[in-house]
C-alpha cells in the first residue's frame, strides 16, 4: 500500500526536496518547524476549523449532477462544489492555514504569486481579514487574461506587482516572488499557492487542502453507501487535486485521474501536459516532472486557463504517477470550453476554465462507464473567466439589434 509521504527530507520517493539558494535554507527550516508545531497545537487547529466553517463556508456540498449524468447515459456523476467557497475557489483553504501560520511566526508582510488570480484573491482576502501588508506577483499576460481578479485584489487592499519577464505567466510570477522573499526574508512570509516549491510547501499546501477529500469521502458514503469508482481533478501545480486525492490514496479501488492542460496541440510550447511531454528536472525549489527542451531549458507553456499554464507539477503527483496510483491525462482548450458549456446548460453551473478540464475528461469517459460512480472536484467558479469565455465563444456575445 502507498503510505503518506514526504519523508523527513521532503521527498516523495525521488521527488521534492529543497533546491534553493543557501540564504533560503534557514527560513525553510524555520517554516518547517513552525508548521509542525502549529499542526500539533489544538488551538491552531480549532481556529482554522472555525474560520473554514464560519468564514470560508465549509463544508462544501457534494452535488449529484442528475441532468449531466442522464445526458451522457453512463456513469453517475457527483460534483464537489469548491466553487461555492468564499473567494470562488479552493484556494481559501490553504490561505487561511498559511496566514495563521504567518501570524504565529510574527510575519507582518505577506507575498504571493498567482496565475489565474484565485490564489491572489484568496491571499488578499486573508491579509485584509488579519490586517497584513500584501503583495501579489502576477505575470503581465495573466493580468490581461484575469483583469477582474486584478481589480478584486486591489479592492481588497493588495498591491499587484506586474511581472514582465519571460512568458509573463505563473512561472515568472513565482520567480519574482522568490526574489522578493530572498531580499526580505526577515519580515516577509511567502504564501505559496500550490503543492509545489521547496519543502515544506508541498506538504503544507496538501495538508491545508486535505479537507476536500475528507469531506468528499464522508459525503459520498452517506449519499451512495460506497466509495466512488473514479475521482477527477484538474492539475496545474496540483493543490486541488492532491487535496481531493489524499483521503483516497489507500483505497486501491478508487481511480485517481488528474487532468492537465492539453492546450493547442502536443507540440512543446503549446500545452502544459507535464506527464506526457515532460521529464524529471528541477524548477523553483523542487525536483519533479518538467517541460524542458533538448538543452534542459524550461519550455514555454500554453493553456486557455491561466491556472494550469505552468511548466512543472507538484512532487507528490510525480510520485503518484510513477507508482501508477494516479493516472494523468490531458484535455485541450476546445474540450475544456465544450465541457464548460455542457455543464452550464445541463446544471446551471459555470466552472472555472481550470476545473472545466476535469469536467471534460469525465464527460469523455462517462458514456462507456455505465454503473460507475464519478466525483469531479469543481475547484473554482467561472466568474473570473468571463472575458476568456467571451473571446472564445463570440456567438454568445452578439449585441441585440
Short mmCIF file of C-alpha atoms in Angstrom, two decimals:
data_model
loop_
_atom_site.label_atom_id
_atom_site.label_comp_id
_atom_site.label_asym_id
_atom_site.label_seq_id
_atom_site.Cartn_x
_atom_site.Cartn_y
_atom_site.Cartn_z
CA UNK A 1 0.00 0.00 0.00
CA UNK A 2 1.18 3.53 -0.75
CA UNK A 3 1.58 5.39 2.51
CA UNK A 4 1.62 9.07 3.35
CA UNK A 5 4.75 11.00 2.42
CA UNK A 6 7.04 13.01 2.34
CA UNK A 7 10.00 11.70 4.27
CA UNK A 8 11.99 13.81 6.71
CA UNK A 9 13.93 15.48 3.90
CA UNK A 10 10.81 16.48 2.00
CA UNK A 11 10.92 13.80 -0.68
CA UNK A 12 8.00 11.92 -2.20
CA UNK A 13 10.01 8.99 -3.48
CA UNK A 14 12.75 10.72 -5.52
CA UNK A 15 10.74 13.92 -5.98
CA UNK A 16 10.55 17.08 -3.91
CA UNK A 17 13.37 18.25 -1.64
CA UNK A 18 14.90 21.70 -1.35
CA UNK A 19 16.72 23.19 -4.33
CA UNK A 20 17.07 26.79 -3.25
CA UNK A 21 19.79 29.38 -2.61
CA UNK A 22 21.64 28.94 0.66
CA UNK A 23 20.03 32.11 2.02
CA UNK A 24 16.64 30.37 1.98
CA UNK A 25 17.66 27.15 3.74
CA UNK A 26 17.35 28.57 7.26
CA UNK A 27 13.96 30.26 6.57
CA UNK A 28 12.60 27.00 5.12
CA UNK A 29 13.80 25.06 8.17
CA UNK A 30 12.19 27.71 10.40
CA UNK A 31 8.97 27.38 8.42
CA UNK A 32 9.00 23.59 8.68
CA UNK A 33 9.48 23.71 12.45
CA UNK A 34 6.74 26.32 12.85
CA UNK A 35 4.36 24.27 10.71
CA UNK A 36 4.89 21.06 12.68
CA UNK A 37 4.44 22.93 15.95
CA UNK A 38 1.24 24.57 14.71
CA UNK A 39 -0.12 21.26 13.41
CA UNK A 40 0.30 19.74 16.86
CA UNK A 41 -1.38 22.69 18.59
CA UNK A 42 -5.10 22.11 19.26
CA UNK A 43 -5.71 25.86 19.46
CA UNK A 44 -4.26 26.40 15.97
CA UNK A 45 -6.36 23.58 14.51
CA UNK A 46 -9.51 24.84 16.25
CA UNK A 47 -9.07 28.39 14.96
CA UNK A 48 -8.50 27.14 11.41
CA UNK A 49 -11.55 24.87 11.58
CA UNK A 50 -13.68 27.74 12.85
CA UNK A 51 -12.54 30.04 10.03
CA UNK A 52 -13.07 27.37 7.40
CA UNK A 53 -16.64 26.92 8.61
CA UNK A 54 -17.81 30.41 9.51
CA UNK A 55 -15.71 32.48 7.11
CA UNK A 56 -14.91 30.30 4.08
CA UNK A 57 -18.15 28.32 4.04
CA UNK A 58 -17.15 24.70 4.67
CA UNK A 59 -18.30 22.03 4.31
CA UNK A 60 -18.99 22.45 0.61
CA UNK A 61 -21.80 20.36 -0.92
CA UNK A 62 -21.32 17.15 -2.86
CA UNK A 63 -23.90 17.64 -5.59
CA UNK A 64 -25.46 14.93 -7.76
CA UNK A 65 -25.35 16.24 -11.33
CA UNK A 66 -28.52 14.46 -12.47
CA UNK A 67 -29.06 16.15 -15.83
CA UNK A 68 -25.41 15.95 -16.82
CA UNK A 69 -25.34 12.26 -15.87
CA UNK A 70 -28.53 11.48 -17.77
CA UNK A 71 -27.39 13.37 -20.86
CA UNK A 72 -24.25 11.25 -21.07
CA UNK A 73 -26.04 7.96 -20.45
CA UNK A 74 -23.32 6.24 -18.44
CA UNK A 75 -21.67 6.99 -15.11
CA UNK A 76 -23.44 8.68 -12.21
CA UNK A 77 -21.65 11.98 -11.64
CA UNK A 78 -21.26 13.95 -8.42
CA UNK A 79 -19.58 17.35 -8.19
CA UNK A 80 -17.63 18.59 -5.17
CA UNK A 81 -18.61 22.27 -5.04
CA UNK A 82 -15.38 24.03 -4.03
CA UNK A 83 -16.56 26.82 -6.33
CA UNK A 84 -19.04 27.82 -3.62
CA UNK A 85 -16.33 28.78 -1.13
CA UNK A 86 -15.66 32.42 -0.25
CA UNK A 87 -13.46 33.98 -2.99
CA UNK A 88 -14.75 31.43 -5.53
CA UNK A 89 -12.23 28.59 -5.32
CA UNK A 90 -10.49 26.06 -3.12
CA UNK A 91 -7.52 28.40 -2.62
CA UNK A 92 -9.00 29.96 0.54
CA UNK A 93 -8.40 26.67 2.45
CA UNK A 94 -4.63 26.98 2.13
CA UNK A 95 -4.54 30.76 2.52
CA UNK A 96 -6.35 30.66 5.85
CA UNK A 97 -4.00 27.98 7.13
CA UNK A 98 -0.85 29.75 6.00
CA UNK A 99 -1.88 33.21 7.20
CA UNK A 100 -2.48 31.78 10.67
CA UNK A 101 1.00 30.27 10.47
CA UNK A 102 2.49 33.60 9.34
CA UNK A 103 0.83 35.38 12.26
CA UNK A 104 2.19 32.72 14.63
CA UNK A 105 5.68 33.37 13.23
CA UNK A 106 5.34 37.12 13.69
CA UNK A 107 5.46 37.98 9.98
CA UNK A 108 3.60 41.17 9.08
CA UNK A 109 4.23 41.28 5.31
CA UNK A 110 2.76 38.61 3.02
CA UNK A 111 3.81 37.95 -0.57
CA UNK A 112 2.27 35.52 -3.03
CA UNK A 113 2.24 34.56 -6.69
CA UNK A 114 -0.83 33.96 -8.80
CA UNK A 115 -1.72 32.72 -12.27
CA UNK A 116 -5.48 32.65 -12.67
CA UNK A 117 -5.78 35.14 -9.84
CA UNK A 118 -7.74 32.94 -7.46
CA UNK A 119 -4.81 32.38 -5.12
CA UNK A 120 -4.03 36.08 -5.30
CA UNK A 121 -7.60 36.99 -4.41
CA UNK A 122 -7.63 34.49 -1.54
CA UNK A 123 -4.30 35.84 -0.25
CA UNK A 124 -5.51 39.43 -0.48
CA UNK A 125 -8.68 38.37 1.33
CA UNK A 126 -6.96 36.77 4.31
CA UNK A 127 -4.50 39.67 4.56
CA UNK A 128 -7.42 42.09 4.73
CA UNK A 129 -9.02 39.89 7.37
CA UNK A 130 -5.89 39.99 9.57
CA UNK A 131 -4.67 43.49 8.70
CA UNK A 132 -1.44 42.43 6.98
CA UNK A 133 0.50 44.02 4.13
CA UNK A 134 0.01 42.07 0.91
CA UNK A 135 1.97 41.99 -2.36
CA UNK A 136 0.87 39.62 -5.14
CA UNK A 137 3.14 38.90 -8.11
CA UNK A 138 1.30 38.23 -11.37
CA UNK A 139 2.50 37.86 -14.94
CA UNK A 140 1.53 40.59 -17.37
CA UNK A 141 -0.22 38.10 -19.67
CA UNK A 142 -2.21 36.67 -16.76
CA UNK A 143 -3.14 40.19 -15.64
CA UNK A 144 -4.56 40.75 -19.11
CA UNK A 145 -6.50 37.49 -19.06
CA UNK A 146 -7.73 37.93 -15.49
CA UNK A 147 -8.49 41.66 -15.21
CA UNK A 148 -11.43 41.05 -12.89
CA UNK A 149 -9.25 39.28 -10.33
CA UNK A 150 -6.61 42.01 -10.55
CA UNK A 151 -9.31 44.53 -9.65
CA UNK A 152 -10.58 42.33 -6.81
CA UNK A 153 -7.09 42.07 -5.30
CA UNK A 154 -6.64 45.84 -5.43
CA UNK A 155 -10.08 46.41 -3.96
CA UNK A 156 -9.04 44.18 -1.05
CA UNK A 157 -6.00 46.37 -0.45
CA UNK A 158 -3.26 44.28 -2.07
CA UNK A 159 -0.51 45.58 -4.31
CA UNK A 160 -0.45 43.63 -7.59
CA UNK A 161 3.11 43.60 -8.94
CA UNK A 162 3.20 43.13 -12.73
CA UNK A 163 5.86 40.66 -13.94
CA UNK A 164 7.13 41.35 -17.46
CA UNK A 165 9.89 38.72 -17.63
CA UNK A 166 9.78 35.50 -19.66
CA UNK A 167 6.36 34.34 -20.79
CA UNK A 168 4.77 36.72 -18.25
CA UNK A 169 2.74 33.89 -16.67
CA UNK A 170 2.77 31.83 -13.47
CA UNK A 171 6.36 30.53 -13.61
CA UNK A 172 7.67 34.07 -13.91
CA UNK A 173 5.44 35.31 -11.08
CA UNK A 174 6.84 32.59 -8.79
CA UNK A 175 10.41 33.58 -9.71
CA UNK A 176 9.75 37.22 -8.79
CA UNK A 177 8.08 36.24 -5.51
CA UNK A 178 11.10 34.12 -4.60
CA UNK A 179 13.44 37.06 -5.36
CA UNK A 180 11.38 39.24 -3.04
CA UNK A 181 11.50 36.61 -0.31
CA UNK A 182 15.28 36.27 -0.55
CA UNK A 183 15.60 40.05 -0.15
CA UNK A 184 13.10 40.47 2.70
CA UNK A 185 13.18 37.12 4.44
CA UNK A 186 13.33 38.57 7.95
CA UNK A 187 9.97 40.33 7.78
CA UNK A 188 8.16 38.56 4.94
CA UNK A 189 6.14 35.36 4.69
CA UNK A 190 5.86 33.73 1.26
CA UNK A 191 2.34 32.31 0.96
CA UNK A 192 2.88 29.85 -1.87
CA UNK A 193 -0.34 28.85 -3.58
CA UNK A 194 0.12 25.32 -4.87
CA UNK A 195 1.53 21.95 -3.82
CA UNK A 196 4.95 22.65 -5.29
CA UNK A 197 8.15 24.51 -4.44
CA UNK A 198 10.70 23.59 -1.80
CA UNK A 199 9.85 21.50 1.27
CA UNK A 200 7.73 22.04 3.38
CA UNK A 201 5.39 23.80 0.92
CA UNK A 202 4.12 20.68 -0.92
CA UNK A 203 3.36 19.08 2.45
CA UNK A 204 1.71 22.17 3.97
CA UNK A 205 -0.43 23.01 0.96
CA UNK A 206 -1.60 19.41 0.67
CA UNK A 207 -2.47 19.27 4.34
CA UNK A 208 -4.43 22.52 4.27
CA UNK A 209 -6.45 21.14 1.34
CA UNK A 210 -6.99 17.61 2.72
CA UNK A 211 -10.36 18.81 3.94
CA UNK A 212 -11.66 18.49 0.37
CA UNK A 213 -11.13 14.75 0.14
CA UNK A 214 -12.06 14.17 3.77
CA UNK A 215 -15.45 15.80 3.30
CA UNK A 216 -15.98 14.04 -0.03
CA UNK A 217 -15.33 10.64 1.50
CA UNK A 218 -17.97 11.09 4.19
CA UNK A 219 -20.47 12.71 1.81
CA UNK A 220 -20.31 10.02 -0.89
CA UNK A 221 -20.62 7.27 1.71
CA UNK A 222 -23.71 8.97 3.06
CA UNK A 223 -25.20 9.52 -0.40
CA UNK A 224 -24.33 6.19 -2.05
CA UNK A 225 -23.19 3.87 0.71
CA UNK A 226 -19.89 3.23 -1.04
CA UNK A 227 -16.75 4.93 -2.30
CA UNK A 228 -16.59 6.40 -5.82
CA UNK A 229 -15.06 4.48 -8.70
CA UNK A 230 -13.23 7.48 -10.15
CA UNK A 231 -12.15 10.91 -8.87
CA UNK A 232 -11.36 13.68 -11.36
CA UNK A 233 -9.44 16.90 -10.69
CA UNK A 234 -7.54 19.37 -12.84
CA UNK A 235 -3.78 19.59 -12.25
CA UNK A 236 -1.69 22.72 -12.63
CA UNK A 237 0.63 22.80 -9.64
CA UNK A 238 -1.77 20.28 -8.18
CA UNK A 239 -3.25 21.69 -4.96
CA UNK A 240 -6.94 20.96 -5.54
CA UNK A 241 -6.15 17.53 -6.94
CA UNK A 242 -3.92 16.39 -4.08
CA UNK A 243 -6.43 17.82 -1.62
CA UNK A 244 -9.09 15.60 -3.18
CA UNK A 245 -6.91 12.53 -3.79
CA UNK A 246 -5.15 12.29 -0.44
CA UNK A 247 -8.05 10.79 1.52
CA UNK A 248 -8.38 8.01 -1.08
CA UNK A 249 -4.75 7.07 -1.79
CA UNK A 250 -5.04 3.94 0.32
CA UNK A 251 -8.24 2.82 -1.47
CA UNK A 252 -6.91 0.89 -4.44
CA UNK A 253 -10.42 0.51 -5.88
CA UNK A 254 -10.76 4.26 -6.35
CA UNK A 255 -9.14 5.57 -9.54
CA UNK A 256 -7.46 8.95 -9.24
CA UNK A 257 -7.45 10.91 -12.50
CA UNK A 258 -5.57 14.19 -12.81
CA UNK A 259 -6.26 16.29 -15.90
CA UNK A 260 -3.58 18.57 -17.27
CA UNK A 261 -3.81 21.31 -19.90
CA UNK A 262 -3.58 19.94 -23.44
CA UNK A 263 -3.55 23.47 -24.87
CA UNK A 264 -3.48 23.83 -28.66
CA UNK A 265 -1.50 20.69 -29.55
CA UNK A 266 1.09 18.22 -28.28
CA UNK A 267 3.98 20.33 -29.61
CA UNK A 268 6.35 21.62 -26.94
CA UNK A 269 5.33 25.17 -26.07
CA UNK A 270 1.67 24.69 -26.97
CA UNK A 271 0.47 22.79 -23.90
CA UNK A 272 1.15 22.24 -20.20
CA UNK A 273 0.95 18.42 -20.06
CA UNK A 274 3.98 17.58 -17.96
CA UNK A 275 3.42 13.84 -17.68
CA UNK A 276 3.01 13.21 -21.40
CA UNK A 277 5.52 15.78 -22.67
CA UNK A 278 7.96 16.31 -19.82
CA UNK A 279 10.75 14.63 -17.88
CA UNK A 280 12.13 14.97 -14.34
CA UNK A 281 14.03 18.15 -13.56
CA UNK A 282 14.40 20.99 -11.07
CA UNK A 283 12.34 24.15 -11.14
CA UNK A 284 11.73 26.73 -8.41
CA UNK A 285 12.88 24.68 -5.47
CA UNK A 286 11.67 21.19 -6.25
CA UNK A 287 12.51 18.12 -8.34
CA UNK A 288 9.52 16.91 -10.35
CA UNK A 289 8.25 16.43 -13.89
CA UNK A 290 9.12 19.42 -16.01
CA UNK A 291 8.56 20.60 -19.58
CA UNK A 292 12.03 21.29 -20.97
CA UNK A 293 13.77 21.38 -24.33
CA UNK A 294 16.68 19.22 -25.53
CA UNK A 295 19.15 21.54 -23.82
CA UNK A 296 17.36 21.30 -20.47
CA UNK A 297 15.90 24.80 -20.70
CA UNK A 298 12.43 25.30 -19.23
CA UNK A 299 9.91 25.28 -22.08
CA UNK A 300 7.16 27.75 -22.75
CA UNK A 301 3.66 26.55 -21.98
CA UNK A 302 0.13 27.34 -23.10
CA UNK A 303 -3.34 26.82 -21.71
CA UNK A 304 -6.59 28.67 -22.15
CA UNK A 305 -6.70 28.53 -18.33
CA UNK A 306 -4.10 30.68 -16.59
CA UNK A 307 -4.05 28.44 -13.52
CA UNK A 308 -2.85 25.38 -15.48
CA UNK A 309 -0.24 27.27 -17.51
CA UNK A 310 2.87 26.07 -15.64
CA UNK A 311 5.92 24.05 -16.73
CA UNK A 312 6.21 21.79 -13.67
CA UNK A 313 3.92 19.95 -11.27
CA UNK A 314 3.83 19.18 -7.56
CA UNK A 315 6.23 16.39 -6.48
CA UNK A 316 3.58 14.25 -4.83
CA UNK A 317 1.79 13.99 -8.16
CA UNK A 318 5.04 12.89 -9.81
CA UNK A 319 5.38 10.16 -7.19
CA UNK A 320 1.77 9.02 -7.58
CA UNK A 321 2.28 8.88 -11.34
CA UNK A 322 5.42 6.77 -11.13
CA UNK A 323 3.78 4.39 -8.67
CA UNK A 324 0.78 4.18 -11.04
CA UNK A 325 -1.52 5.11 -8.18
CA UNK A 326 -2.87 8.07 -10.15
CA UNK A 327 -3.42 8.47 -13.87
CA UNK A 328 -2.61 11.78 -15.54
CA UNK A 329 -4.21 12.72 -18.85
CA UNK A 330 -4.81 16.00 -20.67
CA UNK A 331 -7.75 17.88 -22.14
CA UNK A 332 -7.18 20.51 -24.80
CA UNK A 333 -8.58 24.04 -24.92
CA UNK A 334 -11.51 23.08 -27.15
CA UNK A 335 -12.56 20.19 -24.91
CA UNK A 336 -12.43 22.42 -21.82
CA UNK A 337 -14.60 25.07 -23.49
CA UNK A 338 -17.11 22.47 -24.66
CA UNK A 339 -17.26 20.93 -21.18
CA UNK A 340 -17.90 24.33 -19.61
CA UNK A 341 -20.83 24.95 -21.97
CA UNK A 342 -22.20 21.45 -21.31
CA UNK A 343 -22.07 21.88 -17.54
CA UNK A 344 -23.59 25.35 -17.72
CA UNK A 345 -26.52 24.15 -19.85
CA UNK A 346 -27.29 20.93 -18.01
CA UNK A 347 -26.67 22.00 -14.41
CA UNK A 348 -26.63 25.80 -14.38
CA UNK A 349 -23.02 25.79 -13.14
CA UNK A 350 -20.34 27.80 -14.97
CA UNK A 351 -16.96 26.33 -13.99
CA UNK A 352 -13.55 27.93 -13.87
CA UNK A 353 -11.65 27.00 -17.03
CA UNK A 354 -9.17 25.04 -14.89
CA UNK A 355 -11.97 22.89 -13.48
CA UNK A 356 -13.53 22.54 -16.93
CA UNK A 357 -10.58 20.34 -17.91
CA UNK A 358 -11.59 17.82 -15.23
CA UNK A 359 -15.22 18.03 -16.37
CA UNK A 360 -14.09 17.38 -19.95
CA UNK A 361 -12.36 14.13 -19.04
CA UNK A 362 -15.35 12.93 -17.02
CA UNK A 363 -17.64 13.72 -19.96
CA UNK A 364 -15.34 11.80 -22.31
CA UNK A 365 -15.35 8.67 -20.14
CA UNK A 366 -18.84 8.64 -18.70
CA UNK A 367 -20.83 7.16 -21.65
CA UNK A 368 -18.79 3.93 -21.56
CA UNK A 369 -18.82 3.62 -17.76
CA UNK A 370 -22.42 2.66 -17.01
CA UNK A 371 -22.95 1.89 -13.34
CA UNK A 372 -19.76 3.64 -12.25
CA UNK A 373 -19.71 6.42 -9.68
CA UNK A 374 -17.75 9.57 -10.55
CA UNK A 375 -16.77 12.57 -8.42
CA UNK A 376 -15.42 15.73 -10.08
CA UNK A 377 -13.64 18.30 -7.96
CA UNK A 378 -15.01 21.61 -9.22
CA UNK A 379 -12.19 23.68 -7.78
CA UNK A 380 -13.40 27.10 -8.89
CA UNK A 381 -16.24 29.03 -10.48
CA UNK A 382 -16.14 30.71 -13.84
CA UNK A 383 -16.84 34.34 -12.99
CA UNK A 384 -13.14 35.17 -13.35
CA UNK A 385 -13.07 33.65 -16.84
CA UNK A 386 -15.97 35.61 -18.31
CA UNK A 387 -13.71 37.64 -20.62
CA UNK A 388 -11.98 34.48 -21.89
CA UNK A 389 -15.34 32.78 -22.47
CA UNK A 390 -16.48 35.85 -24.39
CA UNK A 391 -13.35 35.82 -26.56
CA UNK A 392 -13.71 32.13 -27.39
CA UNK A 393 -17.50 31.92 -27.67
CA UNK A 394 -18.22 35.01 -29.81
CA UNK A 395 -21.54 33.59 -30.98
CA UNK A 396 -22.87 34.17 -27.46
CA UNK A 397 -21.67 37.79 -27.31
CA UNK A 398 -23.62 39.33 -30.14
CA UNK A 399 -25.39 42.59 -29.40
CA UNK A 400 -29.17 42.55 -29.82
CA UNK A 401 -30.41 44.60 -32.79
#
